[in-house]
Coordinates of C-alpha atoms in Angstrom, one line a residue:
Chain A
S29 CA -13.8 -4.5 10.0
A30 CA -16.3 -4.2 7.2
V31 CA -17.1 -6.4 4.2
I32 CA -18.2 -4.4 1.2
S33 CA -20.0 -5.8 -1.8
Q34 CA -20.1 -3.7 -5.0
K35 CA -22.3 -4.4 -8.0
P36 CA -21.7 -4.7 -10.8
S37 CA -18.1 -5.8 -10.8
R38 CA -17.7 -4.6 -14.4
D39 CA -19.8 -3.3 -17.2
I40 CA -19.5 -2.1 -20.8
C41 CA -21.9 0.7 -21.5
Q42 CA -22.9 2.8 -24.5
R43 CA -22.1 6.5 -24.5
G44 CA -25.1 8.6 -23.4
T45 CA -26.5 6.0 -21.1
S46 CA -26.3 5.9 -17.3
L47 CA -25.1 3.2 -14.9
T48 CA -25.9 2.8 -11.2
I49 CA -23.4 1.1 -9.0
Q50 CA -24.4 -0.4 -5.7
C51 CA -22.4 -0.6 -2.5
Q52 CA -23.6 -2.8 0.3
V53 CA -21.9 -3.1 3.7
D54 CA -22.3 -5.9 6.2
S55 CA -22.5 -3.5 9.1
Q56 CA -23.7 0.0 9.8
V57 CA -21.1 2.6 9.0
T58 CA -21.0 6.3 9.5
M59 CA -18.9 7.4 6.6
M60 CA -19.2 6.2 3.0
F61 CA -17.2 7.5 0.1
W62 CA -17.0 7.1 -3.6
Y63 CA -13.7 7.2 -5.5
R64 CA -12.7 7.0 -9.1
Q65 CA -9.5 5.4 -10.4
Q66 CA -8.9 6.4 -14.0
P67 CA -6.7 4.0 -16.1
G68 CA -3.2 3.9 -14.8
Q69 CA -3.8 6.6 -12.2
S70 CA -4.4 7.0 -8.5
L71 CA -7.7 7.3 -6.7
T72 CA -9.6 10.5 -6.6
L73 CA -12.4 11.2 -4.2
I74 CA -15.7 11.9 -5.9
A75 CA -18.0 12.5 -2.9
T76 CA -18.9 11.7 0.6
A77 CA -22.3 9.9 0.8
N78 CA -24.2 11.3 3.7
Q79 CA -27.1 9.3 5.2
G80 CA -30.3 11.1 5.0
S81 CA -29.0 14.2 3.2
E82 CA -27.3 15.2 -0.1
A83 CA -23.9 14.0 -0.8
T84 CA -20.9 16.3 -0.5
Y85 CA -19.0 16.6 -3.7
E86 CA -15.3 17.3 -4.3
S87 CA -14.1 19.9 -6.6
G88 CA -14.6 18.8 -10.2
F89 CA -17.5 16.5 -9.5
V90 CA -21.2 17.5 -9.6
I91 CA -24.5 16.0 -8.6
D92 CA -26.0 16.1 -12.0
K93 CA -23.2 13.8 -13.4
F94 CA -22.7 11.6 -10.3
P95 CA -25.9 11.4 -8.3
I96 CA -25.5 9.5 -5.1
S97 CA -28.1 8.0 -2.8
R98 CA -27.6 6.9 0.8
P99 CA -30.9 5.7 2.2
N100 CA -29.5 4.0 5.3
L101 CA -26.2 3.2 7.1
T102 CA -25.4 0.0 5.1
F103 CA -26.1 1.0 1.5
S104 CA -25.3 3.6 -1.1
T105 CA -25.5 4.0 -4.9
L106 CA -23.5 6.0 -7.3
T107 CA -24.9 6.8 -10.8
V108 CA -22.6 7.8 -13.7
S109 CA -24.9 9.8 -15.9
N110 CA -24.8 10.5 -19.6
M111 CA -21.6 8.5 -19.9
S112 CA -18.8 9.3 -22.3
P113 CA -15.6 7.3 -22.9
E114 CA -13.8 9.6 -20.5
D115 CA -15.9 8.1 -17.7
S116 CA -14.2 4.7 -18.3
S117 CA -12.6 4.0 -14.9
I118 CA -12.8 1.9 -11.8
Y119 CA -15.3 3.2 -9.3
L120 CA -14.7 2.2 -5.7
C121 CA -16.9 2.5 -2.6
S122 CA -15.1 3.0 0.7
V123 CA -16.4 2.9 4.3
V124 CA -15.0 4.0 7.6
P125 CA -16.6 2.0 10.5
G126 CA -17.3 3.6 13.8
T127 CA -17.7 7.2 14.7
G128 CA -14.2 8.0 16.1
P129 CA -11.2 9.4 14.3
L130 CA -10.4 7.8 11.0
T131 CA -8.2 4.8 11.6
E132 CA -9.1 2.4 8.9
A133 CA -10.9 2.7 5.6
F134 CA -12.2 -0.4 3.8
F135 CA -12.7 -0.6 0.1
G136 CA -15.0 -2.6 -2.2
Q137 CA -13.6 -4.6 -5.0
G138 CA -14.5 -1.8 -7.4
T139 CA -16.7 -1.5 -10.5
R140 CA -14.7 -1.5 -13.8
L141 CA -16.6 0.6 -16.2
T142 CA -15.9 0.8 -19.9
V143 CA -17.8 3.3 -22.1
V144 CA -17.9 2.7 -25.8
Chain B
G8 CA -4.6 21.4 -2.1
E9 CA -2.9 18.3 -0.7
D10 CA -0.2 16.6 -2.8
V11 CA 1.0 13.1 -2.3
E12 CA 3.9 11.8 -4.4
Q13 CA 5.5 8.5 -5.0
S14 CA 8.0 7.0 -7.3
L15 CA 6.3 5.1 -10.1
F16 CA 8.2 1.9 -10.2
L17 CA 10.4 -0.3 -8.1
S18 CA 12.0 -3.7 -9.1
V19 CA 13.6 -6.0 -6.6
R20 CA 14.7 -9.6 -6.5
E21 CA 12.9 -12.2 -4.4
G22 CA 14.2 -12.3 -0.9
D23 CA 15.6 -8.8 -0.9
S24 CA 14.0 -5.9 1.0
S25 CA 11.8 -3.3 -0.8
V26 CA 11.5 0.3 0.2
I27 CA 8.7 2.4 -1.2
N28 CA 8.8 6.1 -0.5
C29 CA 6.1 8.7 -0.3
T30 CA 6.1 12.5 0.3
Y31 CA 3.1 14.5 1.3
T32 CA 2.4 18.2 1.9
D33 CA -0.4 18.3 4.5
S34 CA 1.0 18.9 7.9
S35 CA -2.3 18.4 9.6
S36 CA -2.7 14.8 8.6
T37 CA -3.3 12.6 11.6
Y38 CA -2.9 9.2 10.0
L39 CA -0.9 7.9 7.0
Y40 CA -1.7 4.7 5.3
W41 CA -0.3 2.1 2.9
Y42 CA -2.6 0.3 0.6
K43 CA -1.9 -2.6 -1.8
Q44 CA -3.7 -3.1 -5.1
E45 CA -3.3 -6.3 -7.0
P46 CA -4.3 -6.6 -10.6
G47 CA -8.0 -6.6 -11.0
A48 CA -8.6 -6.3 -7.3
G49 CA -9.7 -3.7 -4.9
L50 CA -7.6 -1.9 -2.3
Q51 CA -6.2 -3.8 0.7
L52 CA -5.1 -1.8 3.7
L53 CA -1.7 -3.0 4.7
T54 CA -0.9 -0.8 7.6
Y55 CA -1.2 2.7 8.9
I56 CA 0.7 5.0 11.3
F57 CA -0.4 7.7 13.5
S58 CA 1.3 11.0 12.9
N59 CA 2.9 11.2 16.3
M60 CA 4.8 8.0 15.7
D61 CA 8.2 7.5 14.0
M62 CA 8.0 3.9 13.3
K63 CA 5.6 1.0 13.2
Q64 CA 6.4 -2.6 12.5
D65 CA 4.0 -5.3 11.5
Q66 CA 5.5 -8.7 10.6
R67 CA 7.4 -8.1 7.4
L68 CA 6.3 -4.5 7.1
T69 CA 8.0 -1.5 8.6
V70 CA 6.7 2.0 8.3
L71 CA 8.9 5.0 8.9
L72 CA 7.6 8.5 9.2
N73 CA 9.6 11.6 9.2
K74 CA 7.1 14.3 10.0
K75 CA 9.5 17.1 9.7
D76 CA 10.3 16.2 6.1
K77 CA 6.8 14.9 5.4
H78 CA 8.3 11.7 4.2
L79 CA 6.8 8.2 4.7
S80 CA 8.3 4.9 3.7
L81 CA 7.2 1.3 3.6
R82 CA 9.8 -1.4 3.9
I83 CA 8.9 -5.0 3.0
A84 CA 11.4 -7.5 4.3
D85 CA 12.1 -10.8 2.4
T86 CA 10.0 -9.6 -0.6
Q87 CA 8.1 -12.4 -2.3
T88 CA 6.6 -12.7 -5.8
G89 CA 3.2 -12.4 -4.2
D90 CA 4.1 -8.9 -3.1
S91 CA 4.1 -7.7 -6.7
A92 CA 1.3 -5.1 -6.8
I93 CA 0.8 -1.4 -6.8
Y94 CA 1.3 0.3 -3.5
F95 CA -0.5 3.5 -2.6
C96 CA 0.3 5.8 0.3
A97 CA -2.5 8.0 1.5
D98 CA -3.2 10.5 4.2
N99 CA -6.4 11.8 5.8
W100 CA -6.4 15.3 4.4
G101 CA -6.9 18.0 7.0
A102 CA -7.4 15.4 9.6
T103 CA -10.8 14.6 8.0
N104 CA -12.1 11.3 6.9
K105 CA -11.1 12.0 3.3
L106 CA -8.2 10.0 2.0
I107 CA -5.8 11.6 -0.5
F108 CA -3.9 9.0 -2.4
G109 CA -0.4 9.1 -3.8
T110 CA 0.3 8.3 -7.4
G111 CA 1.1 4.6 -6.6
T112 CA 4.3 2.6 -6.9
L113 CA 4.3 -0.5 -9.0
L114 CA 6.5 -3.1 -7.3
A115 CA 7.8 -5.9 -9.5
V116 CA 9.5 -8.8 -7.7
Q117 CA 11.8 -10.8 -9.9
P118 CA 12.2 -14.5 -9.0

């Protein structure tokens, strides 16, 4: 299993500013992902955070808006840049321990972001 | 792309069984999952099933998979008020490590 700590747990930000969300895992993990959950909706994958290389973004998400860092196997950050009210969501970090086929993905508690 | 659908809402009485349904479109998924999300909390993995299985039982939870119809269900026996939450099904799209989530089903348990 994996224990994930996400910071901050919530924040209220002014439009036009940026927020960096941290994800710390208690063990080395190969795969780390960032998801967004807009109000009342399901989770949408933003990107795969690759250790030592650029993140892989899903359709509709770009690096300029959501820069991601993954300096090692236990830590990643997601930045929400130049925020607008439409960015108000819960952002979740997810990890898949091990290197075999996906059997279990663990999620952080999420960061609840409100942009005013 | 992959599409995962669920009914939006289910209401049951305490002690009854709950059945939450999910349909998906990706035939190459290798694992299918059920997650629980309580208000203000993150996601908790409840159970998962490998795509070559028909059924998996784990205490009060029973997962049924009909791969031909691409239909997945989660049965919760003896539903309790603590089971009230949003339940998401998910699959690993294209047998990758990416999870595609369903729309979520809000389960309301009446005392």
